[in-house]
Coordinates of C-alpha atoms in Angstrom, one line a residue:
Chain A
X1 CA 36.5 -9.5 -38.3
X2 CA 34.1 -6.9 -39.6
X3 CA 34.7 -3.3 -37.4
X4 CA 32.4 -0.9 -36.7
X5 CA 32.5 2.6 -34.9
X6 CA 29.9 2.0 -32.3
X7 CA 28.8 -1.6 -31.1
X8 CA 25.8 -1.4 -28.3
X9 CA 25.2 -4.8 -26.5
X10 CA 22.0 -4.7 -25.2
X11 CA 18.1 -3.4 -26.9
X12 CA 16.6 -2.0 -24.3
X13 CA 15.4 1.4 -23.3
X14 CA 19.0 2.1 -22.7
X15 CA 20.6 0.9 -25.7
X16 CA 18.3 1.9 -28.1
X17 CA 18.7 5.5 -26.6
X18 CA 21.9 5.4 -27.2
X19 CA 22.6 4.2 -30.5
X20 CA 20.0 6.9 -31.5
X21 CA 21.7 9.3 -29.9
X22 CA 25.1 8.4 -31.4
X23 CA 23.7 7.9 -34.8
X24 CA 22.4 11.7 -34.5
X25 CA 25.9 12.7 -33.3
X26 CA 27.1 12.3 -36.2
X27 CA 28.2 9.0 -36.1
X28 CA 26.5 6.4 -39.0
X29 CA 28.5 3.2 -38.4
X30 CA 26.3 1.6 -35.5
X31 CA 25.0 -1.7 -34.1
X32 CA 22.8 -3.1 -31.5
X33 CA 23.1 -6.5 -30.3
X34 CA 20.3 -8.2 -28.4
X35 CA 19.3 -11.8 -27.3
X36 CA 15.4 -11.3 -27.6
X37 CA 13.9 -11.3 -30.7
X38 CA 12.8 -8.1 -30.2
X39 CA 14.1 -4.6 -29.2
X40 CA 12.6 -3.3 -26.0
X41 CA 14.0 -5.3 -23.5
X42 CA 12.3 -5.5 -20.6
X43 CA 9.8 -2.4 -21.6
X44 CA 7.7 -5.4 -23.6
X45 CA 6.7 -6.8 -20.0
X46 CA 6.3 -4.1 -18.4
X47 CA 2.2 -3.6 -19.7
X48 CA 1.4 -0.6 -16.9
X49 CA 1.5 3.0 -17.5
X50 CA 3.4 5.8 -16.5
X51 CA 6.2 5.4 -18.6
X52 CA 7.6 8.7 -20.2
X53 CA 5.8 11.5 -18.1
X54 CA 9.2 13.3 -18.1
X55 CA 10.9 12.6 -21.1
X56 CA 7.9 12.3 -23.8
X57 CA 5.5 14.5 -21.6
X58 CA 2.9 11.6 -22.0
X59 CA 1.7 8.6 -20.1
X60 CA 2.5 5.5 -22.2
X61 CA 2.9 1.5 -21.2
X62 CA 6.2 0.1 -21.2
X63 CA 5.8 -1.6 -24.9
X64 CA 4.3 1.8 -26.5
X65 CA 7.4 3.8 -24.7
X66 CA 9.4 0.8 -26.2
X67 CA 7.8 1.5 -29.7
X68 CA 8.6 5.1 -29.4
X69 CA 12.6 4.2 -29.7
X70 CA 12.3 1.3 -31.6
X71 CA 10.5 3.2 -34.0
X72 CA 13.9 5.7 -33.8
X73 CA 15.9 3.3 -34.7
X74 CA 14.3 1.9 -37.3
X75 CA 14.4 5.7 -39.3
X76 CA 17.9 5.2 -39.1
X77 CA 20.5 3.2 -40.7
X78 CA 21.2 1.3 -37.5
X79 CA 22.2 -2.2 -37.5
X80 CA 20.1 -4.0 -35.2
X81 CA 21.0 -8.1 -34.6
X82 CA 18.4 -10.0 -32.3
X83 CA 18.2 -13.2 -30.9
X84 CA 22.2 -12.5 -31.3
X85 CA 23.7 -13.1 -27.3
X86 CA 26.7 -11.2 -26.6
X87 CA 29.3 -13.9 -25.2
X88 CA 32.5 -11.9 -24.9
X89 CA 34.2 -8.4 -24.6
X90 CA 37.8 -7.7 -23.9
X91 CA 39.7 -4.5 -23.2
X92 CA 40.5 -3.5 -26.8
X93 CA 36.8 -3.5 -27.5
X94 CA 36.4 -7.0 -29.7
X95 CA 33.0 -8.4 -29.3
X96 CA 32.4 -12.1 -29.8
X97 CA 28.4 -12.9 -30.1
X98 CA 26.1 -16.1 -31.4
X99 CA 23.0 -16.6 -33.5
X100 CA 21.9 -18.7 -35.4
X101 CA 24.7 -18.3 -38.4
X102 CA 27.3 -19.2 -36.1
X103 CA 29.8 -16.9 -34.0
X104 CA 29.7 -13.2 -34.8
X105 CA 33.3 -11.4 -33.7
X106 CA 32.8 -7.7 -34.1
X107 CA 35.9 -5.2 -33.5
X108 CA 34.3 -2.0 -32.3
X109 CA 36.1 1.8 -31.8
X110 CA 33.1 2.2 -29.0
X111 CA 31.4 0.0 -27.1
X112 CA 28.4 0.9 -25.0
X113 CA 27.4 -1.5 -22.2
X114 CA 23.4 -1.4 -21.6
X115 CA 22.8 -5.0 -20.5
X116 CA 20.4 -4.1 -18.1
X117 CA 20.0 -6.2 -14.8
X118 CA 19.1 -9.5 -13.4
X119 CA 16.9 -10.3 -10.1
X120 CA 18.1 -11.6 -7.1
X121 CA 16.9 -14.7 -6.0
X122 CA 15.8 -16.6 -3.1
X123 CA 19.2 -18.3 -2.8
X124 CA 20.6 -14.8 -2.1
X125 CA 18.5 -14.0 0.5
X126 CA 19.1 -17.5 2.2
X127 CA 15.6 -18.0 3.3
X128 CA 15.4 -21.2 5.3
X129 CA 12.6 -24.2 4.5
X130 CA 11.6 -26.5 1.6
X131 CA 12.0 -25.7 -1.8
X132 CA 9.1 -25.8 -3.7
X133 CA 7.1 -24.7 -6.7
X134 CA 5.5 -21.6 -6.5
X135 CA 8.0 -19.2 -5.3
X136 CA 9.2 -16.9 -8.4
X137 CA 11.0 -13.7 -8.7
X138 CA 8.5 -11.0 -9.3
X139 CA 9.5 -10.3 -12.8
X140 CA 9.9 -13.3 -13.7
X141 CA 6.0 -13.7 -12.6
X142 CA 5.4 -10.7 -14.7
X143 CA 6.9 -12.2 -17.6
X144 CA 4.6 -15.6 -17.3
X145 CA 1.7 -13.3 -16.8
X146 CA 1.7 -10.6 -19.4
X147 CA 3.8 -12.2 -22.3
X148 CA 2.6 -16.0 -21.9
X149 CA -0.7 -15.4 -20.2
X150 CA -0.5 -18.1 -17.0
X151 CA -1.7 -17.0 -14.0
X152 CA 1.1 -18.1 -11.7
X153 CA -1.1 -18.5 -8.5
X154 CA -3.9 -17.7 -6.7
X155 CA -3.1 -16.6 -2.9
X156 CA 0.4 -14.7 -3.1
X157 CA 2.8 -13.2 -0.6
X158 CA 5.1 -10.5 -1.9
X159 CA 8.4 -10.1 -0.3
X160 CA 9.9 -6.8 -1.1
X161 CA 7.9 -3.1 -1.7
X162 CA 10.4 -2.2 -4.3
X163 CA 8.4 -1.0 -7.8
X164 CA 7.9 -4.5 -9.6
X165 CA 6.7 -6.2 -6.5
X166 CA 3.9 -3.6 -6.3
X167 CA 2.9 -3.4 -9.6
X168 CA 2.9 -7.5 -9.4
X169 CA 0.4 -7.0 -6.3
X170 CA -2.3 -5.5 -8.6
X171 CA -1.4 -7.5 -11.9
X172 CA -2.4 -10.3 -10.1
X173 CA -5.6 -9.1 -7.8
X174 CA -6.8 -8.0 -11.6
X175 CA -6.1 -11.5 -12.9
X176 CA -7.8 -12.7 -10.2
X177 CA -5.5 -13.7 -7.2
X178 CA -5.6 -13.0 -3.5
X179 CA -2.5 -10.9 -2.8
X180 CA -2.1 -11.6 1.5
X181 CA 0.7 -9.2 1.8
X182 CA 3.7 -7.5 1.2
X183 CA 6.1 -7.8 3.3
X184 CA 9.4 -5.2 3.4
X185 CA 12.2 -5.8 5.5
X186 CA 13.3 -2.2 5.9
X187 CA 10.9 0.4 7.9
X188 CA 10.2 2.0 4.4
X189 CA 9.1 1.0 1.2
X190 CA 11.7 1.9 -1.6
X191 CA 8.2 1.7 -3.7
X192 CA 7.3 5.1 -5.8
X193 CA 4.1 6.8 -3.9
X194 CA 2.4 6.4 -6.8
X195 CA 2.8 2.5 -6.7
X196 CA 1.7 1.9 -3.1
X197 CA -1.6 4.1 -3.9
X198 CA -2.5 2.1 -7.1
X199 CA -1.1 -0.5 -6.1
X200 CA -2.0 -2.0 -2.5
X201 CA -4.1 0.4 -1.5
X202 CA -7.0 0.1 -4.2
X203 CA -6.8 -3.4 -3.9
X204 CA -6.7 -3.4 0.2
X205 CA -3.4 -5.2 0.3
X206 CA -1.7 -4.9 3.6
X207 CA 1.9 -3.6 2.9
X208 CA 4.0 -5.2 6.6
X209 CA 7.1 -2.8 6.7
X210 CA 10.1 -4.0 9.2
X211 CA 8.7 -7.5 8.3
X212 CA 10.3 -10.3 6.2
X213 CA 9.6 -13.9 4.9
X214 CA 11.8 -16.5 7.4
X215 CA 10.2 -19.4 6.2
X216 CA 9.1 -21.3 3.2
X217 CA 6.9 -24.1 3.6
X218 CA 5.9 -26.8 1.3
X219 CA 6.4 -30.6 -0.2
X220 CA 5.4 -30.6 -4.2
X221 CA 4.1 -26.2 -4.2
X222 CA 3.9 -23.5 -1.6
X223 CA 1.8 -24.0 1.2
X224 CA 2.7 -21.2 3.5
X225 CA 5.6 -18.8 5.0
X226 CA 6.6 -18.0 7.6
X227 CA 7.0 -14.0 8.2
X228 CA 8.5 -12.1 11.6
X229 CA 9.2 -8.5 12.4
X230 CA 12.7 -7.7 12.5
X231 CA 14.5 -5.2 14.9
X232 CA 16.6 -2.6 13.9
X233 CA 19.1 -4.6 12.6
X234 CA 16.7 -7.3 10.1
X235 CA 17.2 -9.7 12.7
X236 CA 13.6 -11.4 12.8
X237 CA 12.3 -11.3 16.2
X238 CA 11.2 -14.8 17.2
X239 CA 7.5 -13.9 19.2
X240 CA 6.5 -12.2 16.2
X241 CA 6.9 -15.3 13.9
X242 CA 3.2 -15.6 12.2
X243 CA 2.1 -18.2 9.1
X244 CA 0.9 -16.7 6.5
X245 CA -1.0 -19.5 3.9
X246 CA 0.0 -19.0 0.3
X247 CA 0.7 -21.1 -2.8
X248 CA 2.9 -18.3 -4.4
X249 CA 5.9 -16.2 -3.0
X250 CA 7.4 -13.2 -5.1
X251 CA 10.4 -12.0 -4.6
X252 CA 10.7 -8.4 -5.1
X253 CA 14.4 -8.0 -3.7
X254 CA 16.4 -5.8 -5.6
X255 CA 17.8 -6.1 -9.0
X256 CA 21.8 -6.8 -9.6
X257 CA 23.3 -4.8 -12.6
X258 CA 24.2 -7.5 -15.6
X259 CA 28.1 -6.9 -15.5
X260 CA 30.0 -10.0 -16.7
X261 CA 30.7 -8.4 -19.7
X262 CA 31.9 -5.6 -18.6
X263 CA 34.6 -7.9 -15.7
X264 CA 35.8 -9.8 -18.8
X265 CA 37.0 -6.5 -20.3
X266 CA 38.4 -5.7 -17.3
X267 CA 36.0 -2.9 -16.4
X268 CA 36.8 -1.8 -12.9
X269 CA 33.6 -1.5 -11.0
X270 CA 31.9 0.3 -8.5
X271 CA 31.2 -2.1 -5.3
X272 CA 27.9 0.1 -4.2
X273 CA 26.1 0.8 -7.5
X274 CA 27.4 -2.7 -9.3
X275 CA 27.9 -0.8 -12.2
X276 CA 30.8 0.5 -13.8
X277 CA 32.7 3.4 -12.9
X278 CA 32.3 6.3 -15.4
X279 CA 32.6 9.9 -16.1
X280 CA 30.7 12.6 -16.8
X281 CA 30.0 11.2 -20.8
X282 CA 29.5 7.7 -19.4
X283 CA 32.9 6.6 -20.1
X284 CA 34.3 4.0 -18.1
X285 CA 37.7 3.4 -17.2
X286 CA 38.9 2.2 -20.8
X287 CA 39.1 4.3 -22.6
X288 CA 36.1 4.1 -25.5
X289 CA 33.7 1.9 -23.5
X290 CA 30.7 3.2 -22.0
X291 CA 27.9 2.3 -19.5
X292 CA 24.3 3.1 -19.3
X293 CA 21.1 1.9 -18.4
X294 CA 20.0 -0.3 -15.3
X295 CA 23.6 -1.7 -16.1
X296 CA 25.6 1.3 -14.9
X297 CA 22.9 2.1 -11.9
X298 CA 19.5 0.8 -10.9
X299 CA 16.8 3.6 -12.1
X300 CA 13.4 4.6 -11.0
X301 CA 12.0 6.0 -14.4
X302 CA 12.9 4.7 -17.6
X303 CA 12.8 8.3 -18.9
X304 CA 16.3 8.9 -17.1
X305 CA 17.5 5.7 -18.4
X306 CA 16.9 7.4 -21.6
X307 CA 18.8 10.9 -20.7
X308 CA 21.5 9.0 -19.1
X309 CA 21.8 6.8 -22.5
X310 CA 21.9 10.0 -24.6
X311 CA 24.9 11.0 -23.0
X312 CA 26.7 7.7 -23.2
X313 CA 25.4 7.9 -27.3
X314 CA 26.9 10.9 -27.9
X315 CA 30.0 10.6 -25.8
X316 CA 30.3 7.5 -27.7
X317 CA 30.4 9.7 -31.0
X318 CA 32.4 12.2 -30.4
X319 CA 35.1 9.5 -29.0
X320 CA 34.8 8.5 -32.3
X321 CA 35.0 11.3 -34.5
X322 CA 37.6 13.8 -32.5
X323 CA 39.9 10.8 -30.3
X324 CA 39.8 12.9 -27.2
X325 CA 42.2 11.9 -25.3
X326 CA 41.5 11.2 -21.4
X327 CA 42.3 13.1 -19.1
X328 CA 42.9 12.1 -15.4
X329 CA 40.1 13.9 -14.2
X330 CA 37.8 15.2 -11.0
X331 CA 37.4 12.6 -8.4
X332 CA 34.0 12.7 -6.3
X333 CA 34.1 11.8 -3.1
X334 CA 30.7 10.5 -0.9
X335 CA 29.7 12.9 2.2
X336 CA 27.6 12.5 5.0
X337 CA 24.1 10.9 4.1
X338 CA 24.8 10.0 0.3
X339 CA 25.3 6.5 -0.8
X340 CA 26.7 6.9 -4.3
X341 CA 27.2 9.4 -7.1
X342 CA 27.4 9.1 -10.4
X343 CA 30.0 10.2 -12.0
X344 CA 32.3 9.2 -10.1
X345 CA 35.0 11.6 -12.1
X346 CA 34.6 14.7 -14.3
X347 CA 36.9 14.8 -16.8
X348 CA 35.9 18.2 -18.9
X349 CA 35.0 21.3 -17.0
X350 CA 34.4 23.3 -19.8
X351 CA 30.1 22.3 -19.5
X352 CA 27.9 22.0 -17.1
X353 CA 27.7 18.4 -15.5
X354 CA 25.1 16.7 -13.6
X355 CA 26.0 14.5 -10.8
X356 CA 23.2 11.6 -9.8
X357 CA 23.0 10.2 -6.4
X358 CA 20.7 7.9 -3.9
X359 CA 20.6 9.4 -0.4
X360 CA 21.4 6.4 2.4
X361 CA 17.6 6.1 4.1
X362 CA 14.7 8.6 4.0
X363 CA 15.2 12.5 5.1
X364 CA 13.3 15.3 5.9
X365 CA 14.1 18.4 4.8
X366 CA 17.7 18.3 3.6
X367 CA 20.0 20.6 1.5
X368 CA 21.9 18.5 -1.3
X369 CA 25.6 20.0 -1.7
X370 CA 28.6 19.7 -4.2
X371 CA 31.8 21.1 -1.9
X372 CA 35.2 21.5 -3.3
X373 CA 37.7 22.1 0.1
X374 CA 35.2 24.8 1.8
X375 CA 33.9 26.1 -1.8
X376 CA 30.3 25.4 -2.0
X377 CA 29.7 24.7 -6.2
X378 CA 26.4 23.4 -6.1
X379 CA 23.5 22.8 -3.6
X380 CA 19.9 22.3 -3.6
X381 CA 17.3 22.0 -1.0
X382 CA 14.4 19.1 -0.9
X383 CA 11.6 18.8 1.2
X384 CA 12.5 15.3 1.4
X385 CA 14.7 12.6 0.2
X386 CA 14.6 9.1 -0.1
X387 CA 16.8 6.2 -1.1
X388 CA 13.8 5.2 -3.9
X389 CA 14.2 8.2 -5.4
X390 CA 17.1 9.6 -7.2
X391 CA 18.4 13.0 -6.9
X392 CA 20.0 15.3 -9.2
X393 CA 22.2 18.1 -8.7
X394 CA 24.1 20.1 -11.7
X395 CA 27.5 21.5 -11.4
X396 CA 27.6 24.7 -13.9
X397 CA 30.5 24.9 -16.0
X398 CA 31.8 28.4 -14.2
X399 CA 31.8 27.0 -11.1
X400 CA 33.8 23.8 -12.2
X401 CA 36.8 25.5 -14.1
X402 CA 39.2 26.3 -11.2
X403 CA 38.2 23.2 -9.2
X404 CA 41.0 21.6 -8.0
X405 CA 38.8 18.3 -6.6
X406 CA 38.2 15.6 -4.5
X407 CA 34.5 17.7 -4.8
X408 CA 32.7 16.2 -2.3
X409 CA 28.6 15.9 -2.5
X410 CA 26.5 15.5 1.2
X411 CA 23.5 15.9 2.7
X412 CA 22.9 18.2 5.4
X413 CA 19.6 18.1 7.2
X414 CA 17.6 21.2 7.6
X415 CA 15.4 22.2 10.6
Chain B
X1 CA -16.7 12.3 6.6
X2 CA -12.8 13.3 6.1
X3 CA -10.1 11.4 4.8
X4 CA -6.3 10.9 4.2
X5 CA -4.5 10.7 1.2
X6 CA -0.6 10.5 0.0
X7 CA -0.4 12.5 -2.9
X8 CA 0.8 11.1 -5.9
X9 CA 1.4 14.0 -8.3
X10 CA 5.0 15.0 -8.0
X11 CA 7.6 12.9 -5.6
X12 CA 6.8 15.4 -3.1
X13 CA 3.8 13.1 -1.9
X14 CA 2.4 15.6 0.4
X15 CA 0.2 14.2 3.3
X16 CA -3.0 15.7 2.7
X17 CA -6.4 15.6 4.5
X18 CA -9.9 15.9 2.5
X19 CA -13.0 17.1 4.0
X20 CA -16.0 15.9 2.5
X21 CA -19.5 17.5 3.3
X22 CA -22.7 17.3 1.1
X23 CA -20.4 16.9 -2.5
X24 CA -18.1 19.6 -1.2
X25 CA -14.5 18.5 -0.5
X26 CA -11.9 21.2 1.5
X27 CA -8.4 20.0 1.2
X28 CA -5.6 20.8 3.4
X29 CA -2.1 19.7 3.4
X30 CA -1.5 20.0 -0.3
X31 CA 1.4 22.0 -1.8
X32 CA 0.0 23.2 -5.0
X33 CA -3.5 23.0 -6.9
X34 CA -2.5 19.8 -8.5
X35 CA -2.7 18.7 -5.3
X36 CA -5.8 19.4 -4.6
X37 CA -7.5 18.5 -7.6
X38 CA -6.5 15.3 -7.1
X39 CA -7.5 14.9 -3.8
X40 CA -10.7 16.3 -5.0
X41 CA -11.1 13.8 -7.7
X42 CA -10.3 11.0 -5.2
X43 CA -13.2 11.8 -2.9
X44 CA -15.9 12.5 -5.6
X45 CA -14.8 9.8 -8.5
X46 CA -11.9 8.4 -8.6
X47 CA -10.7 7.0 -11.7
X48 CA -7.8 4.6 -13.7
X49 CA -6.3 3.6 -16.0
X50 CA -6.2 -0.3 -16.1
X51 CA -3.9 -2.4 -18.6
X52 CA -3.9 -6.1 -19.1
X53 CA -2.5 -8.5 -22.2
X54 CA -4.9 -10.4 -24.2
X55 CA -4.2 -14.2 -26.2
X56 CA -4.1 -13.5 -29.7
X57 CA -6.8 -16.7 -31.0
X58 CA -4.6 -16.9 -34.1
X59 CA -1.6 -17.0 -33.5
X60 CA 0.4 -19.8 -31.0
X61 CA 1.3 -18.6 -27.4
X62 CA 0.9 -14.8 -28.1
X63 CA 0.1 -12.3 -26.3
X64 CA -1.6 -8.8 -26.5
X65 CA -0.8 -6.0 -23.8
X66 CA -3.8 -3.2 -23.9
X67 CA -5.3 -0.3 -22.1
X68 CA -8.0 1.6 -21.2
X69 CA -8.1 4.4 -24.0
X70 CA -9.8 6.9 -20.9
X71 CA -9.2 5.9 -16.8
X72 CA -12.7 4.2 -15.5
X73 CA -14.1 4.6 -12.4
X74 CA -11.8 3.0 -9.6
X75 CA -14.9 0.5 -8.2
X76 CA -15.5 -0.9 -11.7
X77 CA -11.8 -2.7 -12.3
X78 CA -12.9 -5.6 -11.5
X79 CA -15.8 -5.4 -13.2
X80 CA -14.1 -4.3 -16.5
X81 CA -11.7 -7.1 -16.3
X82 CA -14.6 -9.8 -16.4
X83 CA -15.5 -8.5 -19.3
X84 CA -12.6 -7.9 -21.2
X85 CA -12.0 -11.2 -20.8
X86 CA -14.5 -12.4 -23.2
X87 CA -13.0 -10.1 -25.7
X88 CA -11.1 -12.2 -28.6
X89 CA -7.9 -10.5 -30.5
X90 CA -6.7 -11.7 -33.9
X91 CA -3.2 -10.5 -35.5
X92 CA -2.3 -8.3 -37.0
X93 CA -3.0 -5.5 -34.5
X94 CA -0.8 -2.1 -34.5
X95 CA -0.7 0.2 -31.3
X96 CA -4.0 2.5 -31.0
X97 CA -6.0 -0.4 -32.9
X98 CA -9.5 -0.9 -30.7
X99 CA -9.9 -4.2 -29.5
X100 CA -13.6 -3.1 -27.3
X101 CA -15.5 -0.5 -28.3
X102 CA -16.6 0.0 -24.8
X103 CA -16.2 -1.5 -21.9
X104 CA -17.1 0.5 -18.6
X105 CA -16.9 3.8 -20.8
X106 CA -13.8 3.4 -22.6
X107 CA -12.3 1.7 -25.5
X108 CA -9.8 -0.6 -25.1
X109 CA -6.5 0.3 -27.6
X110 CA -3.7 -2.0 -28.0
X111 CA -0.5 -0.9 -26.7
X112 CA 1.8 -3.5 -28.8
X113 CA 1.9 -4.4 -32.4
X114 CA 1.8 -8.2 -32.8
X115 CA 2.6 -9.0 -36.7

């Protein structure tokens, strides 16, 4: 079994990040494993722009922010092995993976998780009728469309305002599709601003909040759905039911963190984000594995993909080179208004940490606070919050040394 | 003629209001100058940046993603996608190579190398 010091599963913007980020730690033994046959990940379908404002302080497309890291890791001596699927991890950090020489078992000091997500599907959402052709998940639509050039119909409904149904909605009205509409069952869209702008407004596409698909009709392809309002609790409301004729339904529904891995290592796992739990250096549970990426949480910008990998590179080094050993650590409890945080534990106090977290639906103006008993150690105010858009708030290192914990982050709603 | 626009600058998206009157816009509503350059821009000519992927003629099942190398005027998307159409790629391309020299203004770059 050949060993190495750090063994990343997954190419994407995450891992990539974060074997650079080890590498440049100080830590020259590392790998990348990834099933495509190129790095990238899901960067290399994503053809818009806007990629990198923060991080690069340019506008690139997904594969030329892709290109950017690749290009990283190809100036170092990093081990890269594609069209290589990952197949097994366990506790003590063995990785078993295949290609096309046969089974690859790899024992690993640290082991970075930056699988990335999967969509959910139709079957999830239980959406009653036929099942016919025609009705995709919106990436996957994006991948037929910009990486295999078919143009997967011509008169679409989009269920779900979330960012890749939105982009979808103009990919295709430029490839020359009627989108009818896009419907979002919650009274907000989870959508960036941005997105909605450039992305249904230019094109005149009605975006139906508080509205869902109920219905999918159809023998051999889509003919139609069937869409109603829903009252405050998504229950459709049946006087509002109206057919909507279509040959193509996307499914823009939410994205489900890739974690199978991480369960057969035994990974405990947070039940809101669906990603692991970890602390401040992206460290789960065991000891030596870390999360990042769309794996550990569901992002908005792949530029904080990148940060958050960063960390989990150079945590991942310095596990390596020192053998910290763990400490039990800060717990962080959820107050009013927040759905998660991330970390979930802070384990050294001696830097500043910042915490990550998704409010539960869309504020006004709101003060964001990190509270240990009645000891206020970190707030900031917004003008607004949303659930689409994820907050940060940093705990400086003075202010963390006598903590004594559970801190507990909120929202508190300003007048 | 006035007219309501979401800003898109910063997450703040500040509800804003344009007042157009002979080529003269007065914005209200924004939070900074960004702001209201943008809303200005809007009203008078609003422009973007439009991507697409290309086939590659010589090589099987490939594809090209590009972009516009400056944004184009908004009302001319559909326009520049017609044309781009007719545009053939062959491989080896590298990022930055010009597939168009001008369509609607711009080049067209390549934004992934295809061996």
């Amino acid at each position: 079994m050949k060993k190495h010091d750090v063994v990343v599963i997954g190419g994407g913007p995450a891992g990539m990040a974060a074997a650079v980020a080890a590498y440049d730690a100080g830590c020259k033994d590392v790998v990348i494993l990834d099933r495509e046959p190129q790095l990238g990940g899901i960067l290399m379908q994503c053809i818009h722009n806007g990629f990198g404002l923060h991080k690069l302080g340019q506008e690139l497309t997904g594969p030329e922010y892709a290109a950017v890291y690749a290009q990283k890791v190809a100036q170092r001596n990093i081990k890269v092995y594609l069209e290589t699927t990952v197949t097994g991890l366990t506790g003590d950090k063995i990785v078993t993976a295949q290609n096309r020489d046969g089974i690859l078992k790899l024992q690993a000091t640290g082991v970075i998780l930056a699988m990335g997500c999967r969509e959910r599907s139709r079957g999830a959402l239980n959406i009653c009728g036929t099942r016919p052709a025609g009705v995709y998940s919106a990436g996957t639509a994006q991948k037929l469309v910009n990486c295999m050039g078919y143009q997967v119909g011509k008169r679409v409904v989009i269920l779900g305002s979330g960012d890749i149904g939105l982009i979808m909605a103009r990919r295709m009205s430029l490839e020359g599709a009627k989108v009818e509409a896009v419907c979002e069952v919650m009274p907000y869209s989870s959508g960036l601003t941005r997105n909605i702008v450039q992305c249904l407004e230019d094109f005149g596409i009605p975006l139906y909040l508080s509205t869902t698909v109920i219905q999918v009709h159809g023998a051999g392809r889509l003919e139609g759905v069937t869409v109603a309002h829903v009252d405050q609790n998504c229950k459709p409301i049946e006087e509002t039911t109206r057919y909507i004729p279509c040959d193509t339904l996307l499914l823009s529904v939410g994205l489900i963190p890739e974690n199978e891995l991480t369960r057969c290592a035994g990974v405990p796992i947070d039940p809101i984000t669906g990603g692991a739990l970890v602390d401040e250096n992206c460290q789960t549970l065991i000891p030596g594995i870390f999360a990042c990426g769309n794996v550990l949480q569901v992002h908005d910008l792949v530029d904080y993909v990148s940060e958050e990998a960063e960390r989990a590179g150079a945590g991942a080094a310095k596990l390596v080179g020192d053998n910290i050993p763990i400490q039990a650590g800060i717990s962080i409890q959820l107050g009013n208004g927040v759905r998660y945080v991330l970390p979930q534990t802070i384990r050294r106090t001696d830097e500043d940490v910042s915490l990550f977290l998704r409010v539960t639906q869309p504020f006004g103006k709101a003060r964001l606070t990190v509270t240990d008993a009645d000891r206020v150690l970190a707030a900031g105010k917004r003008l607004k919050a949303a659930p689409g858009e994820m907050e940060k708030l940093t705990v400086k290192a003075e202010m963390l040394k006598d903590a004594k914990g559970p801190l507990t982050v909120s929202l508190e709603v300003l007048e | 003629m006035k007219r309501k626009f979401t800003c898109i600058i910063c997450p703040r998206g500040c509800a804003m209001e344009a007042d157009i009157q002979n080529g003269q816009v007065a914005v209200s509503g924004n939070s900074c100058s960004k702001g209201e350059e943008y809303a200005i821009c809007e009203c008078l000519h609003p422009v973007r940046t439009v991507t697409a992927t290309l086939r590659i003629s010589n090589r099987h099942d490939t594809m090209v993603s590009v972009k516009t190398q400056t944004p184009i005027p908004k009302e001319q998307m559909q326009a520049f996608m017609a044309q781009l159409r007719q545009h053939a790629v062959n491989a080896p391309v590298r990022i930055g190579d010009v597939v168009a020299e001008n369509i609607c203004g711009t080049k067209v770059i390549v934004t992934k190398a295809v061996q």
